[in-house]
Amino acid sequence: ALRLELEAETKRRKHAEHIAASRPATSGYDDDGDVENGGRPSGGYSTAKTELKRRWAHRPNVAKVMGVVDEAAHLIDKGSLQTTRYLSHNRYVRLSVAFYILLLHVWVLVVLMHLAPGSRGGRAPRHHAGVTSVPAA
């Protein structure tokens, strides 16, 4: 039984190696040998970015703005990943953040209920000119 499993696993491995060898290798390096996108993996993103740069080449200001937006998105992504990693490793910080968010939601609910028309603690509704709350007799 073990021999059959070993043979089946060997066939699967050879098949996977054959498939991997037949596919073109993709890496994060461009033709010049430099890492694209600041070390981020390449793929559909880099070709789309190249297409956008080509399309907007006649408008250098748009290209600059696109570069700034791309860097900002990269920084936000990097920061969110670091924050997630930090929160996943620190139980008390995670509980404190959850408690803070819960407290903030309760506070917003209290403020909205206080400002709602007709609430007891809220402001009295303003009357329009010429309209009275007591009907004329």
CSV table of C-alpha atoms in Angstrom, one decimal:
chain,number,residue,atom,x,y,z
A,1,ALA,CA,0.0,0.0,0.0
A,2,LEU,CA,2.8,2.4,0.9
A,3,ARG,CA,4.6,1.6,-2.4
A,4,LEU,CA,1.4,2.5,-4.4
A,5,GLU,CA,1.1,5.8,-2.5
A,6,LEU,CA,4.8,6.5,-3.1
A,7,GLU,CA,4.4,5.8,-6.9
A,8,ALA,CA,1.2,7.9,-7.1
A,9,GLU,CA,3.0,10.8,-5.3
A,10,THR,CA,6.0,10.5,-7.6
A,11,LYS,CA,3.7,10.7,-10.6
A,12,ARG,CA,2.0,13.8,-9.2
A,13,ARG,CA,5.3,15.5,-8.5
A,14,LYS,CA,6.7,14.8,-12.0
A,15,HIS,CA,3.4,16.1,-13.5
A,16,ALA,CA,3.6,19.3,-11.4
A,17,GLU,CA,7.3,19.8,-12.4
A,18,HIS,CA,6.4,19.3,-16.1
A,19,ILE,CA,3.6,21.9,-15.8
A,20,ALA,CA,5.8,24.3,-14.0
A,21,ALA,CA,8.6,23.9,-16.6
A,22,SER,CA,6.1,24.5,-19.5
A,23,ARG,CA,4.9,27.8,-18.0
A,24,PRO,CA,6.9,31.0,-18.6
A,25,ALA,CA,8.7,32.1,-15.4
A,26,THR,CA,7.4,35.3,-13.9
A,27,SER,CA,9.4,37.4,-11.5
A,28,GLY,CA,9.4,40.8,-10.0
A,29,TYR,CA,12.2,41.9,-12.3
A,30,ASP,CA,11.9,43.9,-15.5
A,31,ASP,CA,14.2,43.6,-18.5
A,32,ASP,CA,16.8,45.8,-17.0
A,33,GLY,CA,17.1,43.5,-13.9
A,34,ASP,CA,15.7,46.1,-11.5
A,35,VAL,CA,12.9,45.3,-9.2
A,36,GLU,CA,9.7,46.9,-10.4
A,37,ASN,CA,7.3,48.9,-8.2
A,38,GLY,CA,9.7,49.2,-5.2
A,39,GLY,CA,9.9,45.5,-4.5
A,40,ARG,CA,6.2,44.8,-5.0
A,41,PRO,CA,5.4,41.7,-7.1
A,42,SER,CA,4.7,42.3,-10.7
A,43,GLY,CA,1.9,40.9,-12.8
A,44,GLY,CA,-1.2,42.5,-14.2
A,45,TYR,CA,-0.5,45.6,-12.1
A,46,SER,CA,2.7,46.5,-13.8
A,47,THR,CA,1.3,46.1,-17.3
A,48,ALA,CA,-1.7,48.2,-16.4
A,49,LYS,CA,0.6,50.8,-14.9
A,50,THR,CA,2.8,50.8,-18.0
A,51,GLU,CA,-0.3,51.2,-20.2
A,52,LEU,CA,-1.6,54.1,-18.1
A,53,LYS,CA,1.9,55.8,-18.3
A,54,ARG,CA,1.9,55.3,-22.1
A,55,ARG,CA,-1.7,56.7,-22.5
A,56,TRP,CA,-1.0,59.8,-20.4
A,57,ALA,CA,2.6,60.5,-21.6
A,58,HIS,CA,1.5,63.7,-23.4
A,59,ARG,CA,0.2,65.1,-20.0
A,60,PRO,CA,3.2,65.1,-17.6
A,61,ASN,CA,1.2,66.6,-14.7
A,62,VAL,CA,-1.3,63.7,-14.8
A,63,ALA,CA,1.6,61.2,-14.8
A,64,LYS,CA,3.1,63.0,-11.7
A,65,VAL,CA,-0.3,62.8,-9.9
A,66,MET,CA,-0.6,59.1,-10.8
A,67,GLY,CA,2.8,58.5,-9.3
A,68,VAL,CA,1.9,60.3,-6.1
A,69,VAL,CA,-1.4,58.5,-5.8
A,70,ASP,CA,0.4,55.2,-6.4
A,71,GLU,CA,3.0,55.9,-3.6
A,72,ALA,CA,0.2,57.0,-1.2
A,73,ALA,CA,-1.7,53.8,-1.9
A,74,HIS,CA,1.5,51.8,-1.3
A,75,LEU,CA,2.1,53.6,2.0
A,76,ILE,CA,-1.5,53.1,3.2
A,77,ASP,CA,-1.3,49.4,2.3
A,78,LYS,CA,2.0,49.0,4.1
A,79,GLY,CA,0.8,50.8,7.2
A,80,SER,CA,-2.4,48.8,7.3
A,81,LEU,CA,-0.5,45.5,7.1
A,82,GLN,CA,1.8,46.6,9.9
A,83,THR,CA,-1.1,47.6,12.1
A,84,THR,CA,-2.9,44.4,11.4
A,85,ARG,CA,0.2,42.4,12.3
A,86,TYR,CA,0.7,44.4,15.5
A,87,LEU,CA,-2.9,44.0,16.6
A,88,SER,CA,-2.9,40.3,15.9
A,89,HIS,CA,0.1,39.8,18.3
A,90,ASN,CA,-1.0,42.0,21.2
A,91,ARG,CA,-4.2,40.8,22.9
A,92,TYR,CA,-4.6,43.8,25.3
A,93,VAL,CA,-4.1,46.4,22.6
A,94,ARG,CA,-6.7,44.5,20.5
A,95,LEU,CA,-9.2,44.5,23.3
A,96,SER,CA,-8.5,48.2,24.0
A,97,VAL,CA,-9.2,49.1,20.4
A,98,ALA,CA,-12.4,47.0,20.4
A,99,PHE,CA,-13.5,48.7,23.6
A,100,TYR,CA,-12.7,52.2,22.2
A,101,ILE,CA,-14.7,51.5,19.0
A,102,LEU,CA,-17.7,50.2,21.1
A,103,LEU,CA,-17.5,53.3,23.3
A,104,LEU,CA,-17.3,55.6,20.3
A,105,HIS,CA,-20.4,54.0,18.8
A,106,VAL,CA,-22.4,54.3,22.0
A,107,TRP,CA,-21.4,58.0,22.3
A,108,VAL,CA,-22.5,58.7,18.7
A,109,LEU,CA,-25.8,56.9,19.4
A,110,VAL,CA,-26.4,59.0,22.5
A,111,VAL,CA,-25.6,62.3,20.6
A,112,LEU,CA,-27.9,61.3,17.7
A,113,MET,CA,-30.7,60.4,20.1
A,114,HIS,CA,-30.2,63.6,22.0
A,115,LEU,CA,-30.5,65.7,18.8
A,116,ALA,CA,-33.4,63.8,17.3
A,117,PRO,CA,-36.6,65.8,16.9
A,118,GLY,CA,-39.1,65.0,19.7
A,119,SER,CA,-36.6,63.5,22.1
A,120,ARG,CA,-37.0,64.5,25.7
A,121,GLY,CA,-33.5,65.9,26.2
A,122,GLY,CA,-33.3,67.5,22.7
A,123,ARG,CA,-34.0,71.0,21.7
A,124,ALA,CA,-37.6,72.1,21.2
A,125,PRO,CA,-38.6,72.2,17.6
A,126,ARG,CA,-38.6,75.7,16.1
A,127,HIS,CA,-41.9,77.0,14.9
A,128,HIS,CA,-42.4,78.7,11.6
A,129,ALA,CA,-43.5,82.3,11.5
A,130,GLY,CA,-47.2,82.6,11.9
A,131,VAL,CA,-47.8,79.0,13.1
A,132,THR,CA,-48.7,78.5,16.7
A,133,SER,CA,-48.9,75.3,18.7
A,134,VAL,CA,-52.2,76.2,20.3
A,135,PRO,CA,-55.2,76.3,17.9
A,136,ALA,CA,-57.1,79.6,17.8
A,137,ALA,CA,-60.5,79.6,19.5
